[in-house]
């Protein structure tokens, strides 16, 4: 069965600094991986996804993530944090073991951006 | 751009009452889902629905819960007798049959059980 682990429930960076949010997955089959962002009192917005092909995927708002099979990781990065990036970020994987193809979410990482 | 919509945005109910949460998935999508997020916790899968039947459900989705696609556009989640612990944000999602399985999420309904 698939699972997702996000390292660090809270991450704090200064504005302009590198953002690195860590995600490790467990999957017995090639995974489909996602990062979602949730702003306060809002729904889930897809940042980026990896399905097949290029292992470095670019998403919205300057974020990107690299799929590393050998490390079973899918870390999210952004070169320069902006105040508007403050939100909760969820790493997720598609559960391909059942016909429903549900999404399994990590526990989330709250990103704080300091001025 | 097509999107998943949910109504109401906020529902307040008394313990023991029935509630129905409504969702309109994206029109060409065929898989439908409900998830919930208790305040401060992670998003949890409740149920998936395909071809007019439940394809998978979690252990959270007990006899108090039911889903229905009453017409060609709506997808509903019913909680028969709400409990305090049902207070959460409920998200509807949908996707096409593509194996890429990108799910599109609605904005959520915040359910408060008093």
Short mmCIF file of C-alpha atoms in Angstrom, two decimals:
data_model
loop_
_atom_site.label_atom_id
_atom_site.label_comp_id
_atom_site.label_asym_id
_atom_site.label_seq_id
_atom_site.Cartn_x
_atom_site.Cartn_y
_atom_site.Cartn_z
CA UNK A 1 0.00 0.00 0.00
CA UNK A 2 1.08 3.53 -0.68
CA UNK A 3 1.91 6.02 2.05
CA UNK A 4 3.42 9.48 2.41
CA UNK A 5 5.62 10.97 5.12
CA UNK A 6 6.28 14.68 5.36
CA UNK A 7 9.26 15.60 7.49
CA UNK A 8 8.58 18.63 9.61
CA UNK A 9 5.12 19.80 10.54
CA UNK A 10 6.33 23.41 10.52
CA UNK A 11 8.98 25.11 8.42
CA UNK A 12 9.97 28.74 8.85
CA UNK A 13 12.03 30.69 6.30
CA UNK A 14 12.87 34.31 5.71
CA UNK A 15 11.48 36.11 2.72
CA UNK A 16 13.83 35.55 -0.21
CA UNK A 17 15.30 32.36 1.24
CA UNK A 18 15.14 28.89 -0.23
CA UNK A 19 12.06 26.85 0.57
CA UNK A 20 12.54 23.10 1.00
CA UNK A 21 9.64 20.91 2.08
CA UNK A 22 10.43 17.24 2.41
CA UNK A 23 8.31 14.31 1.34
CA UNK A 24 9.04 10.61 1.24
CA UNK A 25 6.69 8.04 -0.15
CA UNK A 26 6.19 4.33 -0.01
CA UNK A 27 4.82 2.55 -3.03
CA UNK A 28 5.08 -0.93 -4.45
CA UNK A 29 4.38 0.36 -7.95
CA UNK A 30 5.60 3.43 -9.85
CA UNK A 31 3.86 6.25 -8.01
CA UNK A 32 1.89 9.23 -9.12
CA UNK A 33 2.90 12.04 -6.78
CA UNK A 34 1.40 15.43 -6.06
CA UNK A 35 1.91 18.54 -4.02
CA UNK A 36 -1.14 20.53 -2.96
CA UNK A 37 -1.27 23.88 -1.22
CA UNK A 38 -3.99 25.01 1.17
CA UNK A 39 -4.32 28.65 2.15
CA UNK A 40 -6.18 29.44 5.36
CA UNK A 41 -9.87 28.57 5.16
CA UNK A 42 -9.58 27.51 1.55
CA UNK A 43 -9.60 24.30 -0.44
CA UNK A 44 -6.76 22.30 -1.93
CA UNK A 45 -4.95 23.64 -4.95
CA UNK A 46 -2.68 21.47 -7.06
CA UNK A 47 0.86 22.86 -7.16
CA UNK A 48 2.45 20.21 -9.33
CA UNK A 49 2.43 16.54 -10.13
CA UNK A 50 4.72 13.75 -11.23
CA UNK A 51 3.34 10.88 -13.26
CA UNK A 52 5.97 9.73 -15.74
CA UNK A 53 8.80 11.25 -17.73
CA UNK A 54 10.98 14.09 -16.52
CA UNK A 55 11.79 13.72 -12.85
CA UNK A 56 12.03 17.46 -12.24
CA UNK A 57 8.59 18.93 -12.45
CA UNK A 58 7.69 22.57 -12.35
CA UNK A 59 4.50 23.89 -10.90
CA UNK A 60 2.72 27.10 -10.23
CA UNK A 61 4.07 30.04 -8.25
CA UNK A 62 7.71 29.12 -8.93
CA UNK A 63 7.64 25.79 -7.11
CA UNK A 64 9.27 22.65 -8.39
CA UNK A 65 9.82 19.12 -7.14
CA UNK A 66 12.16 16.32 -8.05
CA UNK A 67 11.18 12.68 -8.08
CA UNK A 68 14.06 10.55 -6.82
CA UNK A 69 13.21 6.90 -7.05
CA UNK A 70 16.37 5.73 -5.30
CA UNK A 71 15.55 7.91 -2.30
CA UNK A 72 11.75 7.47 -2.56
CA UNK A 73 11.52 11.22 -2.22
CA UNK A 74 9.58 14.04 -3.82
CA UNK A 75 10.80 17.19 -2.10
CA UNK A 76 9.27 20.56 -2.94
CA UNK A 77 11.49 23.59 -3.46
CA UNK A 78 11.28 27.23 -4.34
CA UNK A 79 14.43 29.33 -4.77
CA UNK A 80 13.07 32.47 -3.13
CA UNK A 81 10.23 32.55 -0.64
CA UNK A 82 7.55 35.19 -0.81
CA UNK A 83 5.22 36.24 1.96
CA UNK A 84 2.30 34.95 -0.08
CA UNK A 85 3.77 31.41 0.07
CA UNK A 86 2.74 31.08 3.70
CA UNK A 87 0.29 28.17 3.69
CA UNK A 88 -0.08 24.47 4.43
CA UNK A 89 1.51 22.12 1.91
CA UNK A 90 0.45 18.53 1.42
CA UNK A 91 2.38 15.84 -0.39
CA UNK A 92 0.17 13.11 -1.79
CA UNK A 93 0.29 9.87 -3.71
CA UNK A 94 -2.31 8.05 -5.74
CA UNK A 95 -3.27 4.70 -4.31
CA UNK A 96 -3.07 2.43 -7.31
CA UNK A 97 -3.74 -0.73 -5.34
CA UNK A 98 -7.49 -0.36 -5.48
CA UNK A 99 -9.92 0.49 -8.23
CA UNK A 100 -10.98 3.74 -6.62
CA UNK A 101 -7.58 5.39 -7.07
CA UNK A 102 -7.97 7.54 -4.02
CA UNK A 103 -5.37 10.10 -2.99
CA UNK A 104 -3.36 9.49 0.16
CA UNK A 105 -2.13 12.66 1.85
CA UNK A 106 0.79 13.33 4.11
CA UNK A 107 0.22 15.09 7.40
CA UNK A 108 1.10 18.46 5.90
CA UNK A 109 3.80 21.04 6.48
CA UNK A 110 2.90 24.55 7.48
CA UNK A 111 5.23 27.08 5.89
CA UNK A 112 5.86 30.35 7.70
CA UNK A 113 7.60 33.19 5.85
CA UNK A 114 9.27 35.90 7.93
CA UNK A 115 9.74 39.42 6.66
CA UNK B 1 -11.66 26.73 -16.39
CA UNK B 2 -14.00 24.02 -15.09
CA UNK B 3 -14.06 23.51 -11.37
CA UNK B 4 -15.67 21.44 -8.67
CA UNK B 5 -18.25 23.35 -6.66
CA UNK B 6 -19.65 22.59 -3.21
CA UNK B 7 -22.62 23.88 -1.26
CA UNK B 8 -23.07 25.10 1.35
CA UNK B 9 -19.71 26.60 2.26
CA UNK B 10 -20.57 26.34 5.94
CA UNK B 11 -23.19 24.21 7.65
CA UNK B 12 -24.05 24.34 11.33
CA UNK B 13 -26.21 21.59 12.75
CA UNK B 14 -27.29 20.07 16.03
CA UNK B 15 -25.97 16.71 17.13
CA UNK B 16 -28.24 13.92 15.89
CA UNK B 17 -29.50 15.84 12.89
CA UNK B 18 -29.11 14.72 9.30
CA UNK B 19 -27.04 16.79 6.92
CA UNK B 20 -26.55 16.60 3.19
CA UNK B 21 -23.46 18.09 1.61
CA UNK B 22 -23.64 18.81 -2.08
CA UNK B 23 -21.06 18.79 -4.81
CA UNK B 24 -21.09 19.40 -8.53
CA UNK B 25 -18.10 17.63 -10.07
CA UNK B 26 -16.48 18.65 -13.34
CA UNK B 27 -18.83 17.60 -16.10
CA UNK B 28 -16.70 15.06 -17.98
CA UNK B 29 -15.31 13.43 -14.85
CA UNK B 30 -16.39 9.94 -13.92
CA UNK B 31 -14.76 9.24 -10.55
CA UNK B 32 -16.04 11.12 -7.50
CA UNK B 33 -14.69 11.32 -3.98
CA UNK B 34 -15.32 12.69 -0.55
CA UNK B 35 -12.53 13.53 1.87
CA UNK B 36 -12.60 15.19 5.24
CA UNK B 37 -10.15 17.27 7.22
CA UNK B 38 -10.63 17.69 10.93
CA UNK B 39 -9.25 21.05 12.04
CA UNK B 40 -5.47 20.96 12.17
CA UNK B 41 -5.22 17.42 10.87
CA UNK B 42 -4.50 15.82 7.56
CA UNK B 43 -6.93 15.17 4.74
CA UNK B 44 -8.55 11.75 5.04
CA UNK B 45 -10.25 9.69 2.37
CA UNK B 46 -13.88 8.78 2.97
CA UNK B 47 -15.29 7.23 -0.18
CA UNK B 48 -14.89 6.89 -3.93
CA UNK B 49 -17.76 6.48 -6.37
CA UNK B 50 -17.73 5.25 -9.95
CA UNK B 51 -20.37 4.00 -12.32
CA UNK B 52 -23.12 4.70 -9.80
CA UNK B 53 -21.67 2.66 -7.02
CA UNK B 54 -19.12 2.92 -4.24
CA UNK B 55 -15.76 1.65 -5.45
CA UNK B 56 -13.95 2.03 -2.15
CA UNK B 57 -14.64 3.36 1.33
CA UNK B 58 -12.56 3.93 4.40
CA UNK B 59 -13.27 2.71 7.91
CA UNK B 60 -14.49 6.22 8.72
CA UNK B 61 -17.33 5.76 6.23
CA UNK B 62 -19.67 3.76 8.45
CA UNK B 63 -23.42 3.22 8.26
CA UNK B 64 -24.06 6.83 9.21
CA UNK B 65 -22.66 7.95 5.88
CA UNK B 66 -24.07 7.52 2.41
CA UNK B 67 -23.39 8.95 -1.02
CA UNK B 68 -25.61 9.45 -3.98
CA UNK B 69 -25.53 10.80 -7.49
CA UNK B 70 -29.19 11.77 -7.78
CA UNK B 71 -28.91 13.23 -11.27
CA UNK B 72 -26.30 13.80 -13.94
CA UNK B 73 -24.54 16.60 -12.15
CA UNK B 74 -24.79 16.42 -8.36
CA UNK B 75 -22.90 14.19 -5.96
CA UNK B 76 -24.03 14.22 -2.34
CA UNK B 77 -22.75 13.07 1.02
CA UNK B 78 -25.35 12.38 3.69
CA UNK B 79 -24.63 12.00 7.36
CA UNK B 80 -27.70 10.48 8.99
CA UNK B 81 -27.20 11.38 12.62
CA UNK B 82 -24.36 13.78 13.14
CA UNK B 83 -21.94 13.51 16.03
CA UNK B 84 -19.69 16.16 17.51
CA UNK B 85 -16.70 14.40 15.98
CA UNK B 86 -18.15 14.83 12.49
CA UNK B 87 -17.20 18.50 12.68
CA UNK B 88 -14.67 18.96 9.90
CA UNK B 89 -14.08 20.37 6.46
CA UNK B 90 -15.48 18.06 3.82
CA UNK B 91 -13.94 18.13 0.36
CA UNK B 92 -15.44 16.74 -2.79
CA UNK B 93 -13.14 15.74 -5.64
CA UNK B 94 -13.47 14.36 -9.11
CA UNK B 95 -11.29 13.08 -11.89
CA UNK B 96 -11.48 11.60 -15.35
CA UNK B 97 -10.71 7.97 -16.00
CA UNK B 98 -7.16 8.93 -16.88
CA UNK B 99 -4.61 6.81 -15.12
CA UNK B 100 -2.72 9.97 -14.27
CA UNK B 101 -5.30 10.36 -11.52
CA UNK B 102 -5.09 14.06 -10.93
CA UNK B 103 -8.03 14.84 -8.70
CA UNK B 104 -9.67 18.24 -8.73
CA UNK B 105 -10.90 19.38 -5.35
CA UNK B 106 -13.79 21.61 -4.47
CA UNK B 107 -13.47 24.49 -1.99
CA UNK B 108 -14.94 22.43 0.83
CA UNK B 109 -17.90 22.59 3.20
CA UNK B 110 -17.15 23.36 6.81
CA UNK B 111 -19.49 21.30 8.97
CA UNK B 112 -19.94 22.35 12.57
CA UNK B 113 -21.90 20.01 14.84
CA UNK B 114 -23.08 21.56 18.11
#
